[in-house]
Short mmCIF file of C-alpha atoms in Angstrom, two decimals:
data_model
loop_
_atom_site.label_atom_id
_atom_site.label_comp_id
_atom_site.label_asym_id
_atom_site.label_seq_id
_atom_site.Cartn_x
_atom_site.Cartn_y
_atom_site.Cartn_z
CA MET A 1 -8.84 -112.59 -12.41
CA ASP A 2 -10.56 -109.43 -13.54
CA HIS A 3 -10.26 -108.11 -9.98
CA LEU A 4 -6.44 -108.25 -10.27
CA LEU A 5 -6.08 -107.38 -13.95
CA ARG A 6 -7.89 -104.04 -13.80
CA PRO A 7 -5.69 -102.49 -11.07
CA LEU A 8 -2.59 -103.82 -12.83
CA ILE A 9 -3.64 -102.19 -16.11
CA VAL A 10 -4.59 -98.90 -14.42
CA PHE A 11 -1.54 -98.45 -12.18
CA GLY A 12 0.97 -100.26 -14.36
CA GLY A 13 -0.24 -98.52 -17.50
CA SER A 14 -0.10 -95.09 -15.82
CA VAL A 15 3.46 -95.64 -14.57
CA LEU A 16 4.61 -97.06 -17.91
CA LEU A 17 3.05 -94.20 -19.85
CA THR A 18 4.62 -91.65 -17.50
CA LEU A 19 8.11 -93.14 -17.76
CA THR A 20 7.88 -93.47 -21.54
CA LEU A 21 6.72 -89.92 -22.15
CA GLY A 22 9.30 -88.55 -19.71
CA TRP A 23 12.08 -90.47 -21.45
CA ILE A 24 10.95 -89.29 -24.89
CA VAL A 25 10.81 -85.64 -23.82
CA ASP A 26 14.23 -85.87 -22.16
CA LEU A 27 15.69 -87.51 -25.28
CA LEU A 28 14.33 -84.77 -27.54
CA LEU A 29 15.67 -82.04 -25.26
CA ARG A 30 19.07 -83.73 -25.14
CA ARG A 31 19.28 -83.87 -28.93
CA VAL A 32 18.15 -80.29 -29.38
CA ASP A 33 20.66 -79.19 -26.76
CA GLY A 34 23.42 -80.96 -28.65
CA ARG A 35 22.47 -79.25 -31.92
CA HIS A 36 22.19 -75.79 -30.35
CA PRO A 37 25.02 -75.45 -27.81
CA GLU A 38 24.88 -71.64 -28.08
CA THR A 39 21.81 -71.50 -25.84
CA PRO A 40 21.52 -73.29 -22.48
CA LEU A 41 17.70 -73.28 -22.58
CA TRP A 42 17.25 -76.87 -23.74
CA GLY A 43 19.70 -78.21 -21.18
CA LEU A 44 17.95 -76.28 -18.42
CA LEU A 45 14.54 -77.58 -19.52
CA ARG A 46 15.73 -81.10 -18.76
CA ARG A 47 15.30 -80.21 -15.09
CA CYS A 48 11.55 -80.24 -15.74
CA ARG A 49 11.49 -84.01 -16.21
CA LEU A 50 10.57 -84.86 -12.62
CA PRO A 51 7.65 -82.40 -12.23
CA LEU A 52 6.46 -83.38 -15.72
CA GLN A 53 6.39 -87.06 -14.78
CA VAL A 54 4.55 -86.30 -11.54
CA LEU A 55 2.01 -84.27 -13.50
CA LEU A 56 1.54 -87.01 -16.11
CA LEU A 57 1.22 -89.79 -13.53
CA THR A 58 -1.26 -87.82 -11.43
CA SER A 59 -3.32 -86.92 -14.50
CA ALA A 60 -3.45 -90.55 -15.63
CA LEU A 61 -4.46 -91.78 -12.19
CA ARG A 62 -6.97 -88.97 -11.76
CA GLY A 63 -8.80 -90.10 -14.87
CA THR A 64 -8.61 -93.87 -14.39
CA TYR A 65 -8.42 -94.62 -10.66
CA ARG A 66 -12.14 -95.57 -10.45
CA GLN A 67 -11.68 -98.15 -13.20
CA THR A 68 -9.96 -100.44 -10.70
CA ARG A 69 -13.40 -101.01 -9.11
CA TRP A 70 -11.85 -101.73 -5.75
CA THR A 71 -14.23 -101.47 -2.84
CA VAL A 72 -11.90 -99.17 -0.88
CA ILE A 73 -11.57 -96.78 -3.82
CA GLU A 74 -15.32 -96.80 -4.50
CA THR A 75 -16.01 -96.04 -0.85
CA HIS A 76 -13.53 -93.18 -0.60
CA HIS A 77 -13.46 -92.03 -4.22
CA THR A 78 -14.29 -88.43 -3.27
CA GLY A 79 -11.34 -88.06 -0.92
CA ILE A 80 -8.98 -89.90 -3.28
CA GLY A 81 -10.06 -87.74 -6.22
CA ARG A 82 -9.57 -84.58 -4.21
CA ALA A 83 -6.11 -85.69 -3.07
CA LEU A 84 -5.10 -86.43 -6.66
CA SER A 85 -6.43 -83.02 -7.68
CA LEU A 86 -4.30 -81.34 -5.03
CA VAL A 87 -1.21 -83.21 -6.20
CA LEU A 88 -2.08 -82.30 -9.79
CA ILE A 89 -2.31 -78.60 -8.95
CA GLY A 90 0.97 -78.70 -7.03
CA ALA A 91 2.77 -80.55 -9.82
CA GLY A 92 1.43 -78.09 -12.39
CA ALA A 93 2.72 -75.12 -10.35
CA TRP A 94 6.07 -76.89 -9.88
CA LEU A 95 6.36 -77.48 -13.64
CA VAL A 96 5.48 -73.87 -14.49
CA LEU A 97 8.11 -72.55 -12.07
CA ARG A 98 10.77 -74.87 -13.51
CA ILE A 99 9.96 -73.74 -17.08
CA VAL A 100 10.01 -70.05 -16.16
CA SER A 101 13.24 -70.50 -14.21
CA ALA A 102 14.89 -72.22 -17.18
CA ALA A 103 13.79 -69.43 -19.54
CA VAL A 104 15.00 -66.68 -17.19
CA GLU A 105 18.36 -68.35 -16.51
CA SER A 106 18.88 -69.00 -20.22
CA THR A 107 18.16 -65.37 -21.09
CA TYR A 108 20.55 -64.11 -18.42
CA ALA A 109 23.30 -66.56 -19.44
CA ARG A 110 23.09 -65.53 -23.10
CA TYR A 111 23.17 -61.85 -22.17
CA ALA A 112 26.13 -62.38 -19.82
CA SER A 113 28.10 -64.12 -22.57
CA SER A 114 27.49 -61.33 -25.08
CA THR A 115 28.14 -58.21 -22.95
CA ARG A 116 31.32 -56.88 -21.40
CA ASP A 117 29.72 -54.10 -19.37
CA PRO A 118 29.58 -55.10 -15.67
CA ALA A 119 27.05 -52.37 -14.87
CA ARG A 120 24.56 -53.60 -17.48
CA LEU A 121 25.12 -57.18 -16.36
CA ARG A 122 24.27 -56.28 -12.75
CA ARG A 123 21.19 -54.41 -13.97
CA VAL A 124 19.88 -57.42 -15.91
CA ARG A 125 20.69 -59.72 -13.01
CA THR A 126 18.64 -57.54 -10.66
CA GLN A 127 15.73 -57.45 -13.07
CA VAL A 128 15.60 -61.19 -13.78
CA THR A 129 15.88 -61.93 -10.04
CA LEU A 130 12.89 -59.75 -9.23
CA ILE A 131 10.93 -61.06 -12.23
CA MET A 132 11.49 -64.61 -11.02
CA ARG A 133 10.32 -63.69 -7.52
CA ILE A 134 7.19 -62.03 -8.92
CA VAL A 135 6.35 -65.03 -11.10
CA THR A 136 6.92 -67.37 -8.17
CA ALA A 137 4.60 -65.33 -5.94
CA VAL A 138 1.88 -65.22 -8.62
CA VAL A 139 2.08 -68.97 -9.35
CA VAL A 140 1.99 -69.85 -5.65
CA VAL A 141 -1.02 -67.61 -5.04
CA VAL A 142 -2.89 -69.05 -8.04
CA ALA A 143 -2.07 -72.60 -6.95
CA LEU A 144 -3.27 -71.95 -3.40
CA ALA A 145 -6.46 -70.39 -4.72
CA ALA A 146 -7.08 -73.42 -6.94
CA ILE A 147 -6.48 -75.74 -3.99
CA LEU A 148 -8.97 -73.85 -1.82
CA LEU A 149 -11.60 -73.98 -4.55
CA THR A 150 -11.51 -77.76 -4.49
CA PHE A 151 -13.12 -77.73 -1.03
CA PRO A 152 -16.86 -76.94 -1.09
CA ASP A 153 -16.82 -75.50 2.43
CA LEU A 154 -14.16 -72.97 1.49
CA ARG A 155 -16.15 -71.93 -1.56
CA ALA A 156 -18.93 -70.82 0.79
CA VAL A 157 -16.40 -68.90 2.87
CA GLY A 158 -15.08 -67.24 -0.27
CA THR A 159 -18.60 -66.25 -1.33
CA SER A 160 -19.31 -64.62 2.02
CA MET A 161 -15.97 -62.80 1.85
CA LEU A 162 -16.77 -61.45 -1.59
CA ALA A 163 -20.12 -60.15 -0.27
CA SER A 164 -18.24 -57.90 2.16
CA ALA A 165 -15.43 -57.10 -0.24
CA GLY A 166 -15.91 -53.36 0.17
CA ILE A 167 -15.13 -53.26 3.89
CA ILE A 168 -12.44 -55.90 3.62
CA GLY A 169 -10.81 -54.04 0.74
CA ILE A 170 -10.63 -50.82 2.74
CA VAL A 171 -9.21 -52.56 5.82
CA ALA A 172 -6.70 -54.55 3.74
CA GLY A 173 -5.65 -51.44 1.83
CA VAL A 174 -4.89 -49.55 5.05
CA ALA A 175 -3.14 -52.52 6.67
CA ALA A 176 -1.05 -53.35 3.58
CA GLN A 177 -0.13 -49.77 2.71
CA SER A 178 3.51 -50.21 3.74
CA THR A 179 3.78 -53.61 2.06
CA LEU A 180 2.31 -52.34 -1.19
CA GLY A 181 4.63 -49.33 -1.05
CA ASN A 182 7.65 -51.63 -0.77
CA LEU A 183 6.27 -53.80 -3.57
CA PHE A 184 5.97 -50.91 -6.00
CA ALA A 185 9.35 -49.60 -4.85
CA GLY A 186 10.82 -52.98 -5.79
CA PHE A 187 9.44 -52.60 -9.31
CA GLN A 188 10.85 -49.09 -9.48
CA ILE A 189 14.30 -50.25 -8.41
CA ALA A 190 14.30 -53.18 -10.84
CA PHE A 191 13.30 -51.25 -13.94
CA GLY A 192 14.42 -47.74 -12.97
CA ASP A 193 18.08 -48.84 -12.66
CA MET A 194 18.50 -46.98 -9.35
CA VAL A 195 20.51 -49.68 -7.58
CA ARG A 196 21.63 -53.12 -8.70
CA ILE A 197 23.02 -56.29 -7.18
CA GLY A 198 26.76 -55.80 -6.77
CA ASP A 199 26.65 -51.98 -6.55
CA THR A 200 28.78 -50.24 -3.95
CA VAL A 201 26.57 -47.94 -1.88
CA VAL A 202 26.72 -45.77 1.23
CA VAL A 203 23.52 -45.82 3.30
CA ASP A 204 23.18 -44.22 6.74
CA GLY A 205 26.94 -43.67 6.79
CA GLU A 206 27.67 -47.37 6.17
CA TRP A 207 29.73 -48.44 3.15
CA GLY A 208 28.84 -51.79 1.58
CA VAL A 209 27.87 -53.83 -1.47
CA VAL A 210 24.29 -54.68 -2.45
CA GLU A 211 24.02 -58.43 -1.94
CA GLU A 212 20.31 -59.19 -2.40
CA ILE A 213 17.22 -57.39 -3.69
CA THR A 214 13.72 -58.76 -3.11
CA LEU A 215 10.26 -57.29 -3.59
CA THR A 216 10.21 -55.88 -0.06
CA PHE A 217 13.76 -55.53 1.29
CA LEU A 218 17.35 -54.98 0.19
CA ALA A 219 20.45 -56.46 1.89
CA VAL A 220 23.78 -54.61 1.97
CA ARG A 221 27.00 -56.42 2.96
CA THR A 222 29.37 -54.06 4.76
CA TRP A 223 33.15 -54.17 4.68
CA ASP A 224 33.24 -55.98 8.05
CA GLU A 225 30.85 -58.75 6.81
CA ARG A 226 27.74 -57.35 8.51
CA ARG A 227 24.37 -57.39 6.70
CA ILE A 228 22.17 -54.30 6.72
CA THR A 229 18.58 -55.11 5.75
CA MET A 230 16.55 -52.13 4.62
CA PRO A 231 13.10 -51.75 3.02
CA VAL A 232 13.31 -51.06 -0.69
CA SER A 233 11.17 -47.96 -0.19
CA TYR A 234 14.18 -46.38 1.56
CA PHE A 235 16.04 -46.19 -1.75
CA THR A 236 13.14 -44.47 -3.50
CA SER A 237 12.53 -41.85 -0.80
CA THR A 238 15.94 -41.16 0.77
CA PRO A 239 19.13 -39.91 -0.93
CA PHE A 240 21.99 -42.42 -0.92
CA GLU A 241 25.43 -42.73 -2.51
CA ASN A 242 25.87 -45.23 -5.34
CA TRP A 243 29.57 -45.46 -6.13
CA SER A 244 28.95 -47.86 -9.02
CA ARG A 245 26.53 -45.58 -10.85
CA GLY A 246 27.94 -44.53 -14.23
CA GLY A 247 30.91 -46.89 -13.98
CA VAL A 248 32.96 -48.59 -11.28
CA GLN A 249 36.08 -46.40 -11.60
CA MET A 250 36.67 -44.33 -8.48
CA THR A 251 38.58 -41.19 -7.48
CA GLY A 252 39.65 -40.87 -3.86
CA THR A 253 41.24 -38.19 -1.70
CA VAL A 254 43.68 -38.24 1.21
CA PHE A 255 44.03 -35.16 3.42
CA PHE A 256 47.09 -34.18 5.51
CA GLN A 257 47.41 -31.45 8.14
CA LEU A 258 51.06 -30.28 7.93
CA ASP A 259 53.33 -27.45 8.92
CA HIS A 260 53.82 -24.50 6.59
CA SER A 261 57.39 -25.66 5.94
CA ALA A 262 56.29 -28.97 4.35
CA PRO A 263 58.36 -29.76 1.21
CA MET A 264 55.63 -29.90 -1.43
CA ARG A 265 57.89 -30.70 -4.38
CA LEU A 266 59.48 -33.65 -2.58
CA MET A 267 56.07 -34.82 -1.39
CA ARG A 268 54.79 -34.93 -4.98
CA GLU A 269 57.78 -37.00 -6.04
CA ARG A 270 57.31 -39.38 -3.13
CA LEU A 271 53.55 -39.70 -3.81
CA HIS A 272 54.25 -40.69 -7.40
CA GLU A 273 56.75 -43.32 -6.24
CA ILE A 274 54.22 -44.75 -3.78
CA LEU A 275 51.55 -44.99 -6.48
CA LEU A 276 53.92 -46.70 -8.93
CA GLU A 277 54.61 -49.37 -6.29
CA CYS A 278 50.90 -49.81 -5.41
CA PRO A 279 49.18 -52.46 -7.61
CA ALA A 280 45.72 -51.13 -6.72
CA TRP A 281 46.39 -47.79 -8.48
CA ASP A 282 45.01 -47.87 -12.03
CA GLY A 283 47.43 -45.26 -13.37
CA ARG A 284 44.78 -42.82 -14.63
CA THR A 285 45.67 -39.71 -12.67
CA TRP A 286 47.08 -38.33 -9.41
CA SER A 287 47.80 -34.95 -7.88
CA LEU A 288 48.97 -33.22 -4.69
CA ALA A 289 47.97 -29.66 -3.82
CA VAL A 290 47.53 -27.31 -0.86
CA THR A 291 43.79 -26.80 -0.51
CA ASP A 292 43.58 -24.74 2.69
CA THR A 293 45.65 -22.95 5.29
CA THR A 294 45.29 -21.92 8.93
CA PRO A 295 47.53 -19.86 11.20
CA THR A 296 49.28 -23.03 12.37
CA THR A 297 48.91 -25.65 9.58
CA ILE A 298 48.20 -26.19 5.91
CA GLU A 299 45.81 -28.73 4.41
CA VAL A 300 47.33 -30.89 1.69
CA ARG A 301 45.08 -33.01 -0.53
CA ALA A 302 46.28 -36.05 -2.48
CA VAL A 303 44.00 -37.25 -5.30
CA VAL A 304 44.31 -40.87 -6.50
CA THR A 305 42.29 -43.18 -8.75
CA ALA A 306 41.48 -46.91 -8.89
CA LYS A 307 39.34 -49.30 -10.91
CA ASP A 308 36.71 -49.88 -8.21
CA ALA A 309 35.68 -49.02 -4.66
CA ASP A 310 37.73 -51.78 -3.02
CA ASP A 311 40.93 -50.71 -4.73
CA ILE A 312 40.41 -47.01 -4.01
CA TRP A 313 40.24 -47.83 -0.32
CA THR A 314 43.51 -49.77 -0.60
CA VAL A 315 45.24 -46.94 -2.46
CA ARG A 316 44.10 -44.29 0.03
CA CYS A 317 45.31 -46.32 3.01
CA ALA A 318 48.68 -47.01 1.34
CA VAL A 319 49.23 -43.34 0.45
CA ARG A 320 48.26 -42.13 3.92
CA GLU A 321 50.45 -44.65 5.75
CA GLN A 322 53.56 -44.47 3.56
CA LEU A 323 53.57 -40.71 3.04
CA ILE A 324 53.25 -40.00 6.78
CA GLY A 325 56.00 -42.54 7.51
CA TRP A 326 58.25 -40.86 4.95
CA LEU A 327 57.65 -37.44 6.51
CA VAL A 328 58.39 -38.75 10.01
CA GLU A 329 61.63 -40.34 8.86
CA HIS A 330 63.00 -37.70 6.47
CA HIS A 331 61.13 -34.44 7.13
CA PRO A 332 59.85 -34.39 10.71
CA TYR A 333 59.79 -30.58 10.69
CA ALA A 334 56.84 -30.81 8.21
CA LEU A 335 54.54 -32.36 10.80
CA PRO A 336 52.15 -30.04 12.67
CA ARG A 337 53.64 -28.53 15.84
CA ILE A 338 52.34 -26.57 18.82
CA ALA A 339 54.35 -23.45 19.69
CA THR A 340 55.56 -23.50 23.30
CA GLU A 341 58.03 -20.55 23.31
CA PRO A 342 57.24 -17.73 25.81
CA GLY A 343 55.98 -14.46 24.39
CA THR A 344 58.26 -11.36 24.23
CA VAL A 345 57.86 -9.03 27.23
CA LEU A 346 57.90 -5.35 26.29
CA PRO A 347 59.28 -2.77 28.79
CA ALA A 348 56.92 -0.14 30.19
CA PRO A 349 57.32 3.38 28.70
CA ARG A 350 58.94 6.03 30.86
CA GLY A 351 56.75 8.20 32.99
CA GLY A 352 53.42 6.66 32.07
CA ARG A 353 51.25 3.63 31.74
CA PRO A 354 51.95 0.91 29.17
CA ALA A 355 50.28 1.26 25.81
CA ALA A 356 47.22 -0.85 24.98
CA GLY A 357 48.15 -4.44 24.22
CA GLU A 358 51.62 -4.20 25.77
CA ALA A 359 52.73 -6.51 28.57
CA ILE A 360 54.05 -5.15 31.89
CA GLU A 361 57.41 -6.48 32.97
CA GLN A 362 57.08 -7.60 36.59
CA PRO A 363 60.04 -7.23 38.97
CA PRO A 364 61.43 -10.38 40.53
CA THR A 365 59.74 -11.38 43.75
CA GLY A 366 62.51 -13.53 45.21
CA ARG A 367 64.33 -12.72 48.43
CA GLY A 368 67.69 -11.04 48.66
#
């Protein structure tokens, strides 16, 4: 009887204690969440119930599994204890990551609900994303180190590695120089506010939106749905365009090469009509001016504005297409032309050679 009662008390008691404590903690979090709906922290902490129960169950079994006095457990108690220790370490790391994730998400959600500045919101989002990645990396490394220390053989390996730490440190420092550079560049981007998730940037001549920032690389989504992956150190060592820096409002230009006879007054009126019919134009400002001239053409620049980079592209394309179409239909003489008329032939002066720069009129060479 005692042979069956002890395992029942150990395993059944551990499971019952785990379920009871998990239910109590979940109930308390649910009530606190109902009393404080302004913060999502308590609701997010409810996601920690499963790793908490695994941690509690493993802890209870780790301390009482030998009380069953089963022959199999007594024979293999070292391996069973080590396995429970590994599960305990993993569950502890899982619980810590869930708690940190809940705190970070709650902080970001509260900040997002209280601010109306998209630039600041993208900055905080970038920072909390990198902070979460750093915490995850640290917790995983600590958990793996704790797991390795549970094996006596690996402790000896670790001791011998520490004895030659000088040489290993030099080799590792040289080998990881690029990785460490990207790591510190990631910190600089996160807290230096150089580039944020959602910013519109131009890198290597490619226009796109920052989609993801990690500790080592940054992903840019281009207008044609391609992904450009670049090391974060690129943004700390190479100049790049950030169209979202200082606000998302944009000013764009459209250039036209036209004939000198182009009707500028009518073009200004038509440009204003096009902008009034274009929903992407934000109505801030516009202008049309001659910015340069050549012997055959003039350069006309149209300046337009929009609320962000996507809309400025739409406005520029609409102005370019509709204004050229209007010129073709109503004022074709304003388009650039190539002169094909023959030059004037000057007659030769009497009794002498032609003056410098004058053409000689040739007599006809036909028969008759």
